JSON list of C-alpha atoms in Angstrom, two decimals:
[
{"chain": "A", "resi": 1, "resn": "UNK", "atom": "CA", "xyz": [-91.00, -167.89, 136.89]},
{"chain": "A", "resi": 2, "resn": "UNK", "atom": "CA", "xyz": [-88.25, -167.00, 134.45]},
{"chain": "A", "resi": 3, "resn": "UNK", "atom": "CA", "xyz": [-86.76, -164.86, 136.53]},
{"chain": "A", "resi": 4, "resn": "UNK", "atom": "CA", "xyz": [-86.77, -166.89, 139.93]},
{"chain": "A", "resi": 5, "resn": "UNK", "atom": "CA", "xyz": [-85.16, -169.98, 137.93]},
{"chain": "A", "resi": 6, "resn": "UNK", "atom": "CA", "xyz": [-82.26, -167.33, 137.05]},
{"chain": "A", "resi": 7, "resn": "UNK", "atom": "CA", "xyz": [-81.51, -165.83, 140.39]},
{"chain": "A", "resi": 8, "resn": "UNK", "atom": "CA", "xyz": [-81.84, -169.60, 141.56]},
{"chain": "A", "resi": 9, "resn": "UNK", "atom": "CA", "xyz": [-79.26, -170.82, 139.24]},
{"chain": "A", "resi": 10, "resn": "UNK", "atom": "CA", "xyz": [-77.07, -168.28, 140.38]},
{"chain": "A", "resi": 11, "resn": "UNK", "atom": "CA", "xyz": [-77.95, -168.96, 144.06]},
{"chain": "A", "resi": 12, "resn": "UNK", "atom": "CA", "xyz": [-79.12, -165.57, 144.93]},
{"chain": "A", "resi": 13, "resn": "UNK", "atom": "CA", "xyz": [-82.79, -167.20, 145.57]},
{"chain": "A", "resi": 14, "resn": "UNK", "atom": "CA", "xyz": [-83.34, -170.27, 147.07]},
{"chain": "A", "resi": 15, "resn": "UNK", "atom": "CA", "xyz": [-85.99, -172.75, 146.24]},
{"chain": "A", "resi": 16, "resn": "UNK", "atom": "CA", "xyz": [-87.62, -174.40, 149.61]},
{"chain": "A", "resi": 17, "resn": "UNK", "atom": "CA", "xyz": [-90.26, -177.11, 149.75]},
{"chain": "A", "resi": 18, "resn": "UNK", "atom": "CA", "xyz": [-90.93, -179.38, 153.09]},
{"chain": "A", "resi": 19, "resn": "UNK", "atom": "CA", "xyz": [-88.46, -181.97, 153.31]},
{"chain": "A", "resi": 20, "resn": "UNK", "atom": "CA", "xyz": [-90.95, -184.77, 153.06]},
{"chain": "A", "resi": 21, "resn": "UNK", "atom": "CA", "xyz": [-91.92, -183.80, 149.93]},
{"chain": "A", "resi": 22, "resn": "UNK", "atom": "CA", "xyz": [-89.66, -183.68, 146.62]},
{"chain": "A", "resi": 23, "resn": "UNK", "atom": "CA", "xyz": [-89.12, -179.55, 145.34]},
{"chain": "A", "resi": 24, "resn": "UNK", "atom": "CA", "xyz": [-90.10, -180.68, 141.40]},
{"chain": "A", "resi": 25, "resn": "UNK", "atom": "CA", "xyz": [-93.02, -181.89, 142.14]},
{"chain": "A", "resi": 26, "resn": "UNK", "atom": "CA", "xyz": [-94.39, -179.73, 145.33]},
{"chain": "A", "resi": 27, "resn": "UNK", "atom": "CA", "xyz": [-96.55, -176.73, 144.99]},
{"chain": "A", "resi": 28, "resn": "UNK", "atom": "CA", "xyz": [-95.58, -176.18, 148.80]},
{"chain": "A", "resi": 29, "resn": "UNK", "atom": "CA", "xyz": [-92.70, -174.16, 147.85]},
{"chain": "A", "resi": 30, "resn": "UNK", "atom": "CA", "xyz": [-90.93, -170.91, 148.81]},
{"chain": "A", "resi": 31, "resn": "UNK", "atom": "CA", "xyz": [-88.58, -168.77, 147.77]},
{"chain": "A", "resi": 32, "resn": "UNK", "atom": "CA", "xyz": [-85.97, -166.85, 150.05]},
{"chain": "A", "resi": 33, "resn": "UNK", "atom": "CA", "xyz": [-83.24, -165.02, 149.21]},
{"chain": "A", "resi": 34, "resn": "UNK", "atom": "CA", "xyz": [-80.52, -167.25, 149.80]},
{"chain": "A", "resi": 35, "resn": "UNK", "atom": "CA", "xyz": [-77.61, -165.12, 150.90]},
{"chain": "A", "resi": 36, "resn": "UNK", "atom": "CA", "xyz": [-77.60, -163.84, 154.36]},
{"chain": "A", "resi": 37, "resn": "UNK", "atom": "CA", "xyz": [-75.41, -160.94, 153.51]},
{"chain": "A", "resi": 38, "resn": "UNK", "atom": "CA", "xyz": [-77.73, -159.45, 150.86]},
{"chain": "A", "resi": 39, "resn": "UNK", "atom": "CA", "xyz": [-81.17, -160.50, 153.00]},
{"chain": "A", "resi": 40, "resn": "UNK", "atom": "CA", "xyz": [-79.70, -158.13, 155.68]},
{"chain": "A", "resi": 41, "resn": "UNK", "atom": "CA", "xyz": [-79.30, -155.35, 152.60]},
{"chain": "A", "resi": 42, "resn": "UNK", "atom": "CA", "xyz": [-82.54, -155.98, 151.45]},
{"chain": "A", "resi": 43, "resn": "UNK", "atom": "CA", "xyz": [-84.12, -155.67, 154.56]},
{"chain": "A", "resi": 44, "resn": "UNK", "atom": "CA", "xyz": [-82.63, -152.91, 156.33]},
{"chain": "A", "resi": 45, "resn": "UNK", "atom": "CA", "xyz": [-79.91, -150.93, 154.55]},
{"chain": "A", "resi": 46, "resn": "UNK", "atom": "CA", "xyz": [-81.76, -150.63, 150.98]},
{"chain": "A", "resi": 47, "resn": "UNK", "atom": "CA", "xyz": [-85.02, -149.30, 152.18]},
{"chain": "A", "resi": 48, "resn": "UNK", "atom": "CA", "xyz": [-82.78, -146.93, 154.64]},
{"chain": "A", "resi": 49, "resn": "UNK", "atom": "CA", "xyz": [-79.82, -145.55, 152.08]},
{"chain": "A", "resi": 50, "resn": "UNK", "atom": "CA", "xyz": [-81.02, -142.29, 151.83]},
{"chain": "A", "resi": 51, "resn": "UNK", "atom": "CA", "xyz": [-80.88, -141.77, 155.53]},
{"chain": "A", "resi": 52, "resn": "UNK", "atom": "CA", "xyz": [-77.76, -143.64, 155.25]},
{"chain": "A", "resi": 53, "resn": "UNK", "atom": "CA", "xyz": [-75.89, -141.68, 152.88]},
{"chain": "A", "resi": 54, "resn": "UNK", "atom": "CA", "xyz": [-77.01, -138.23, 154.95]},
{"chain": "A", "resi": 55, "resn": "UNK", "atom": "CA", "xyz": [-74.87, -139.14, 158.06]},
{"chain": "A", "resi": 56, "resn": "UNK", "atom": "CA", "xyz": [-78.30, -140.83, 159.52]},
{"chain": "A", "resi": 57, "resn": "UNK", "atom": "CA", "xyz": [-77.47, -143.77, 160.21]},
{"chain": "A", "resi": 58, "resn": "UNK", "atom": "CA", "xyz": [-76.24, -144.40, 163.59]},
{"chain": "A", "resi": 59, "resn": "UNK", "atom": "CA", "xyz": [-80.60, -143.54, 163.79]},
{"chain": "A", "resi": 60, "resn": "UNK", "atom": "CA", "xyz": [-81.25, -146.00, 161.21]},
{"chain": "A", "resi": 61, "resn": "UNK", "atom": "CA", "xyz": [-79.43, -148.76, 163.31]},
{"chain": "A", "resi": 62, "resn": "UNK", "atom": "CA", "xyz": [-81.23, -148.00, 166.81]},
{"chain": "A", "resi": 63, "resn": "UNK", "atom": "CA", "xyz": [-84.30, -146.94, 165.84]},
{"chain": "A", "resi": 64, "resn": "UNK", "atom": "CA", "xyz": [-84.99, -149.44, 162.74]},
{"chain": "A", "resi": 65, "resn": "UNK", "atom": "CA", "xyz": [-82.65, -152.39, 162.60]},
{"chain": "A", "resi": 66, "resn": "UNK", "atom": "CA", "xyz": [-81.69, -153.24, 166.01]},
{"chain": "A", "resi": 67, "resn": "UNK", "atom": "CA", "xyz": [-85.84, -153.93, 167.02]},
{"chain": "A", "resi": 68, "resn": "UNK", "atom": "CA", "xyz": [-86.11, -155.91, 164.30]},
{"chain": "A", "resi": 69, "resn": "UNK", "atom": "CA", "xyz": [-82.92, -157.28, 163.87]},
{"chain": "A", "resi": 70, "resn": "UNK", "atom": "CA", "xyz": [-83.90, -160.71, 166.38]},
{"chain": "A", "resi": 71, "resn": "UNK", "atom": "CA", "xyz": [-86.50, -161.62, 163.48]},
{"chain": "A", "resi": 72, "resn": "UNK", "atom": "CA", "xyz": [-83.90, -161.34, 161.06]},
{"chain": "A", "resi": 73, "resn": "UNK", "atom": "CA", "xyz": [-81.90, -163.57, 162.73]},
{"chain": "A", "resi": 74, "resn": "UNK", "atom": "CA", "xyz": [-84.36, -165.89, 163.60]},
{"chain": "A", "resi": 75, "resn": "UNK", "atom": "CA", "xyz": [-84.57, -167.93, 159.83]},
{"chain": "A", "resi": 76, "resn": "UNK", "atom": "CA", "xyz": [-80.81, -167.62, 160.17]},
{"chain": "A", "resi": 77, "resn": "UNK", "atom": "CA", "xyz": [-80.31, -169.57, 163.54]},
{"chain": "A", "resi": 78, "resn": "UNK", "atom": "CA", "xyz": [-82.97, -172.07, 161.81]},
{"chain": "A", "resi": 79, "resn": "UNK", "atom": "CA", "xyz": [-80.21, -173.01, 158.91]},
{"chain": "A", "resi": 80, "resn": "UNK", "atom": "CA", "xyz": [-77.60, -173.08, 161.38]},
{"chain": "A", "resi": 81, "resn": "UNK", "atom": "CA", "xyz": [-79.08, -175.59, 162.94]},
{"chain": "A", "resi": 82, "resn": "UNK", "atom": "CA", "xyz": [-79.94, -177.75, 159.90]},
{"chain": "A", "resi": 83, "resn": "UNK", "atom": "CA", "xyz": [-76.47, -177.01, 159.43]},
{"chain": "A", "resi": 84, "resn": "UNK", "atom": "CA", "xyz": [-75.48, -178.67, 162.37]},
{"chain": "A", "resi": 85, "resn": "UNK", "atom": "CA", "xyz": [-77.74, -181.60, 162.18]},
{"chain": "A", "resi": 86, "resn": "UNK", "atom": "CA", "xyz": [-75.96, -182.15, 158.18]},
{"chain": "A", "resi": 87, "resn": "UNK", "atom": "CA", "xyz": [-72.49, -181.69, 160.17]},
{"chain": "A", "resi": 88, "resn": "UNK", "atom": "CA", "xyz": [-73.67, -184.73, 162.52]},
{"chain": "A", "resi": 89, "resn": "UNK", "atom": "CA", "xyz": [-74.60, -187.01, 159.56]},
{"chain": "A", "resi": 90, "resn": "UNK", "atom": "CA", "xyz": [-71.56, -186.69, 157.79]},
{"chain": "A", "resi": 91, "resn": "UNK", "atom": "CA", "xyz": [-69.86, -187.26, 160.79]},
{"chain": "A", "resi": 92, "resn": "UNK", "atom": "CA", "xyz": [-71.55, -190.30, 161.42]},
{"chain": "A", "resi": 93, "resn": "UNK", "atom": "CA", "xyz": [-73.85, -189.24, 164.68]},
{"chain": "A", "resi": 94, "resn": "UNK", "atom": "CA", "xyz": [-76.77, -189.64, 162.66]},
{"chain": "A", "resi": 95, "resn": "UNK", "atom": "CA", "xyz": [-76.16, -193.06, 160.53]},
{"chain": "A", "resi": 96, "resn": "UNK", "atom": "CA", "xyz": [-77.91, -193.19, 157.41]},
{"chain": "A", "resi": 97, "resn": "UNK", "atom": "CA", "xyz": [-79.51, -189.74, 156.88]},
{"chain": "A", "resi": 98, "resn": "UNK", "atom": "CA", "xyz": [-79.89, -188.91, 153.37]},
{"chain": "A", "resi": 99, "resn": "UNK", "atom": "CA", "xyz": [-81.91, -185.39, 153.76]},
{"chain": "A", "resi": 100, "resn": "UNK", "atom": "CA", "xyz": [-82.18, -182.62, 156.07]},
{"chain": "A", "resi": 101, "resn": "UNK", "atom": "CA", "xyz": [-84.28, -179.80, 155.74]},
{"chain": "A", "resi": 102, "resn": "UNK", "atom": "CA", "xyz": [-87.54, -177.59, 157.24]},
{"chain": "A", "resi": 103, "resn": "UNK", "atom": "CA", "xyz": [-90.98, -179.10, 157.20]},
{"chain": "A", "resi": 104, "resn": "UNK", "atom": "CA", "xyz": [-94.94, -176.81, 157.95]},
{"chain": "A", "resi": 105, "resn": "UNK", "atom": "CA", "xyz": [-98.04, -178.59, 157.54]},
{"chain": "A", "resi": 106, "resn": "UNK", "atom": "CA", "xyz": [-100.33, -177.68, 154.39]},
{"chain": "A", "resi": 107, "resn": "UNK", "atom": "CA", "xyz": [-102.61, -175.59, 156.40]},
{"chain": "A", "resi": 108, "resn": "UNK", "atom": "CA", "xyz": [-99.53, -173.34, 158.00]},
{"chain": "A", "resi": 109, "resn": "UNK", "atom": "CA", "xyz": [-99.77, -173.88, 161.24]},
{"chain": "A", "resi": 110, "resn": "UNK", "atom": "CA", "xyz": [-97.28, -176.17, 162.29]},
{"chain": "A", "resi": 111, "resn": "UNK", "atom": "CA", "xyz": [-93.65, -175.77, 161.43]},
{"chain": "A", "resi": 112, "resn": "UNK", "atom": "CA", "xyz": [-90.42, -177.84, 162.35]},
{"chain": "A", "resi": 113, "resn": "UNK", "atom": "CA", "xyz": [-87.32, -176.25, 161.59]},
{"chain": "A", "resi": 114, "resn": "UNK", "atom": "CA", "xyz": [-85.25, -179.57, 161.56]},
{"chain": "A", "resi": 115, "resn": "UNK", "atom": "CA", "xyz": [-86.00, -182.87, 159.68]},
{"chain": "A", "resi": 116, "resn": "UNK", "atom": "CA", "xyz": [-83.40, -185.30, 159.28]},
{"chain": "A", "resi": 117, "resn": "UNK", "atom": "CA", "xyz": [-84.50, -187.98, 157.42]},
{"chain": "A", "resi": 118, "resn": "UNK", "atom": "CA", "xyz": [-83.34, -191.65, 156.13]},
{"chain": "A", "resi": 119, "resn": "UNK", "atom": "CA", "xyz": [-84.70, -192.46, 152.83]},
{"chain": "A", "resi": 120, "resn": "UNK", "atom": "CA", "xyz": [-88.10, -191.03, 153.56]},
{"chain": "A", "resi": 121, "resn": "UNK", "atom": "CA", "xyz": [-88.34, -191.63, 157.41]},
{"chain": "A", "resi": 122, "resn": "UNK", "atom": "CA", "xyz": [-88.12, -189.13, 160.06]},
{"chain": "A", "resi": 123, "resn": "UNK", "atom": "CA", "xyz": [-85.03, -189.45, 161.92]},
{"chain": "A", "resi": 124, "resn": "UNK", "atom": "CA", "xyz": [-84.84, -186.53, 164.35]},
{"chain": "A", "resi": 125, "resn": "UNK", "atom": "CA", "xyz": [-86.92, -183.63, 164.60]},
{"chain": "A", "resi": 126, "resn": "UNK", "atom": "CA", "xyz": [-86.22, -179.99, 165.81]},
{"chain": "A", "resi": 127, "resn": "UNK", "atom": "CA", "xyz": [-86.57, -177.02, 166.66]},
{"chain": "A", "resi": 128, "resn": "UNK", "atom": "CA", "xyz": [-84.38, -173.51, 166.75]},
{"chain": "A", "resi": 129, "resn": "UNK", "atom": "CA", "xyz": [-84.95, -170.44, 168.80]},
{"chain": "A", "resi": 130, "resn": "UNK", "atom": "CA", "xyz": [-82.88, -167.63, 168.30]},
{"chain": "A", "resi": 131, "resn": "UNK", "atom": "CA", "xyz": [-84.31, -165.00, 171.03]},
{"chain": "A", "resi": 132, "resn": "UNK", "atom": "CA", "xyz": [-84.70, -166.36, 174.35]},
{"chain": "A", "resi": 133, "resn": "UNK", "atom": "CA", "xyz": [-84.32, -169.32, 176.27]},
{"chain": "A", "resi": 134, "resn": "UNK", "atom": "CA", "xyz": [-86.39, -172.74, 175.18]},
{"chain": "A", "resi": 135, "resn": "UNK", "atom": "CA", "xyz": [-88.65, -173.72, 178.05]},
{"chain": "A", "resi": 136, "resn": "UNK", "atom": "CA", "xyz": [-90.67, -177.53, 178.32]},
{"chain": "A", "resi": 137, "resn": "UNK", "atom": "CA", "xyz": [-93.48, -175.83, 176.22]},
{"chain": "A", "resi": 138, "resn": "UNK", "atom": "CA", "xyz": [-91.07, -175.88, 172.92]},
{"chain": "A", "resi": 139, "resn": "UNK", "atom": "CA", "xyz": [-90.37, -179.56, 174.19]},
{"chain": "A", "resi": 140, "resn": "UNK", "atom": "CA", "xyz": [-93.94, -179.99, 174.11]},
{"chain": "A", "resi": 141, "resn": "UNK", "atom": "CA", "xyz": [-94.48, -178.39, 171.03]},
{"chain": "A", "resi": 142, "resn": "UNK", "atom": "CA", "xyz": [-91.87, -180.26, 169.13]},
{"chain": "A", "resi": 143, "resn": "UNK", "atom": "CA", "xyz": [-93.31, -183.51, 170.30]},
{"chain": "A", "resi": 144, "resn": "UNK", "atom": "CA", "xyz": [-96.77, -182.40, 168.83]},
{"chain": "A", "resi": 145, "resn": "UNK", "atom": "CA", "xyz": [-95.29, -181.42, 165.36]},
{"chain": "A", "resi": 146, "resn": "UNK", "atom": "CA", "xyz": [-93.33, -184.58, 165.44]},
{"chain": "A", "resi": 147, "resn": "UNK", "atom": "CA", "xyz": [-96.76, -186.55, 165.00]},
{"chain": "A", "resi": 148, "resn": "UNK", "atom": "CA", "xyz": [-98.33, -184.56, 162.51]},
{"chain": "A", "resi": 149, "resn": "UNK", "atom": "CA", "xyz": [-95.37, -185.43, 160.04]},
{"chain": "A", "resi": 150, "resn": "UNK", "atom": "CA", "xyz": [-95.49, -187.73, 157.30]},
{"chain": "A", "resi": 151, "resn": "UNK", "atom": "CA", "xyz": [-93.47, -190.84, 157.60]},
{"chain": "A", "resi": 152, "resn": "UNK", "atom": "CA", "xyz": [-93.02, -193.81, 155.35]},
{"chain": "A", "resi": 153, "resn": "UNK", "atom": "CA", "xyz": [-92.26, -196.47, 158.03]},
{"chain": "A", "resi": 154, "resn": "UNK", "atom": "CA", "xyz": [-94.04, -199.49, 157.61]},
{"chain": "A", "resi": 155, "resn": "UNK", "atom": "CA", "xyz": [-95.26, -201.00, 160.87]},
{"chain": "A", "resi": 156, "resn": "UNK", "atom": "CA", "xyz": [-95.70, -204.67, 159.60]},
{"chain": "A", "resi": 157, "resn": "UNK", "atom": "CA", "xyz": [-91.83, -204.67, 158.25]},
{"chain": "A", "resi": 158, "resn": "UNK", "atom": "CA", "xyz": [-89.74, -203.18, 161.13]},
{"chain": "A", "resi": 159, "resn": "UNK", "atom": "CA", "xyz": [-90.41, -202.28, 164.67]},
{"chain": "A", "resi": 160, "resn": "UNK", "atom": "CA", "xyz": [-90.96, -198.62, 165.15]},
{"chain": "A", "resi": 161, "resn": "UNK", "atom": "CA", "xyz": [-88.09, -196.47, 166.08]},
{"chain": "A", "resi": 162, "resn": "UNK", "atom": "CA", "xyz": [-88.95, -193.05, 167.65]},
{"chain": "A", "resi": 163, "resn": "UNK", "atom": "CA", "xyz": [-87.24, -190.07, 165.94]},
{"chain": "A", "resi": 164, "resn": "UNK", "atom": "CA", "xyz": [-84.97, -187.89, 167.94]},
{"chain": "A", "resi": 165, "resn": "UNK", "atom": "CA", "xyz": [-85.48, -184.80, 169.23]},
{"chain": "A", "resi": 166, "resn": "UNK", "atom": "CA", "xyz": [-83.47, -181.92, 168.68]},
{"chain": "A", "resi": 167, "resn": "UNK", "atom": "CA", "xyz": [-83.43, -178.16, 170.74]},
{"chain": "A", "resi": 168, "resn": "UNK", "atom": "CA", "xyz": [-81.30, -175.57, 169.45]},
{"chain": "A", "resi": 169, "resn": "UNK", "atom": "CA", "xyz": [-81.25, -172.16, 171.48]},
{"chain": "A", "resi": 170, "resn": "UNK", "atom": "CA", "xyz": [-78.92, -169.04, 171.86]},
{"chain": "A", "resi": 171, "resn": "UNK", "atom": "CA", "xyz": [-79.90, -168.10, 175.15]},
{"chain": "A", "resi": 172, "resn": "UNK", "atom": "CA", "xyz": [-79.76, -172.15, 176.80]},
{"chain": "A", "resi": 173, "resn": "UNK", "atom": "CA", "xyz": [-82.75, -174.11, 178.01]},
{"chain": "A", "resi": 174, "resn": "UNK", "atom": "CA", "xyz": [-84.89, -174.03, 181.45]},
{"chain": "A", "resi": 175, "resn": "UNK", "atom": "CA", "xyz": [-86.35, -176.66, 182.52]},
{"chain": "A", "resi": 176, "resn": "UNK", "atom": "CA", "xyz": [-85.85, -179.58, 179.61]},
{"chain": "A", "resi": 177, "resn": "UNK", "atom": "CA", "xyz": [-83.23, -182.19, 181.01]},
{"chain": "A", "resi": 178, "resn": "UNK", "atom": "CA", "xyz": [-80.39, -183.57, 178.35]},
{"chain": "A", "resi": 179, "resn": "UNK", "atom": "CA", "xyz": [-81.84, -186.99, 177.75]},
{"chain": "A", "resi": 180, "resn": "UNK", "atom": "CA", "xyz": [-85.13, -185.49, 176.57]},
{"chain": "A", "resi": 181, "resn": "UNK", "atom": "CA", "xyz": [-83.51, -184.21, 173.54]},
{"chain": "A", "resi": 182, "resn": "UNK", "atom": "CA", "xyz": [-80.32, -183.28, 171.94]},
{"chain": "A", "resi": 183, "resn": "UNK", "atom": "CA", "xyz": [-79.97, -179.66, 173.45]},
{"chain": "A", "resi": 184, "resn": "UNK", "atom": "CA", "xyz": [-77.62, -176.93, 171.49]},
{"chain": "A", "resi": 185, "resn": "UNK", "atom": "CA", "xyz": [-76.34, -173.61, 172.29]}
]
């Protein structure tokens, strides 16, 4: 514990907890390592520097990073996109949204990449796919994670809104039509 609470002060590891739920308090938390720079190192060029260093690694590269190099990239697309979605609230697209992160159910089997919410409701919802193009099943998908999340609206007080829904892909979308959801490339 020590030694995650330094490497977090200094952000070299990153704390995560769903976004409905407050990180002090959680035990639903993670830890990542929170530069994308030294992930990559870690991943692929520490294990490999012996190879490396021996003129290797043109090898290295084709025959180790490049297949795995899409699942790399894939919790990097992910914060992009909650990047994006923070970009839009500042900019006033999203009025009133006071946190944005990641959200997966207790049990693990149900992830949403994007939460924006206000105060404690859910505000948009979304999901980010880095290899590929997004097809009506992530549509479908995203609609069924979108229910499973907790939400503090009360019913009696205020009609319900429905959140937003929120498609981010590299590769563009097939079938999903632009009023279904906010689509980004």
């Amino acid at each position: 514990t020590r030694g995650l609470e330094r490497l977090s002060a200094v952000r070299l590891v990153e704390r995560r907890a769903p976004v409905t739920e407050d990180l002090g308090q959680t035990r639903r938390r993670t830890h990542r390592i929170g530069d994308n720079f030294l992930s990559f190192w870690f991943r692929f060029v520490y294990p490999n520097r012996g190879e490396i260093e021996r003129g290797l690694g043109p090898q290295v590269v084709a025959s180790t990073i490049l297949p795995r190099l899409e699942a790399h990239m894939q919790p990097v697309f992910e914060e992009l996109a909650r990047d994006h979605v923070r970009n839009l609230a500042m900019a006033g697209a999203l009025p009133g949204v006071t946190r944005v992160g990641a959200w997966w159910s207790a049990d693990g089997r149900t992830e949403l990449d994007v939460v924006a919410l206000r105060d404690r409701r859910v505000v948009l919802a979304g999901e980010a796919t880095w290899s590929g193009t997004v097809d009506r099943g992530a549509l479908v998908r995203l609609r069924q994670g979108l229910r499973l999340l907790p939400d503090a609206r009360d019913d009696e007080d205020e009609p319900e809104d429905e959140a937003s829904l929120a498609l981010f892909a590299r590769d563009g979308f097939d079938g999903i039509r632009p009023g279904e959801a906010m689509l980004v490339t």
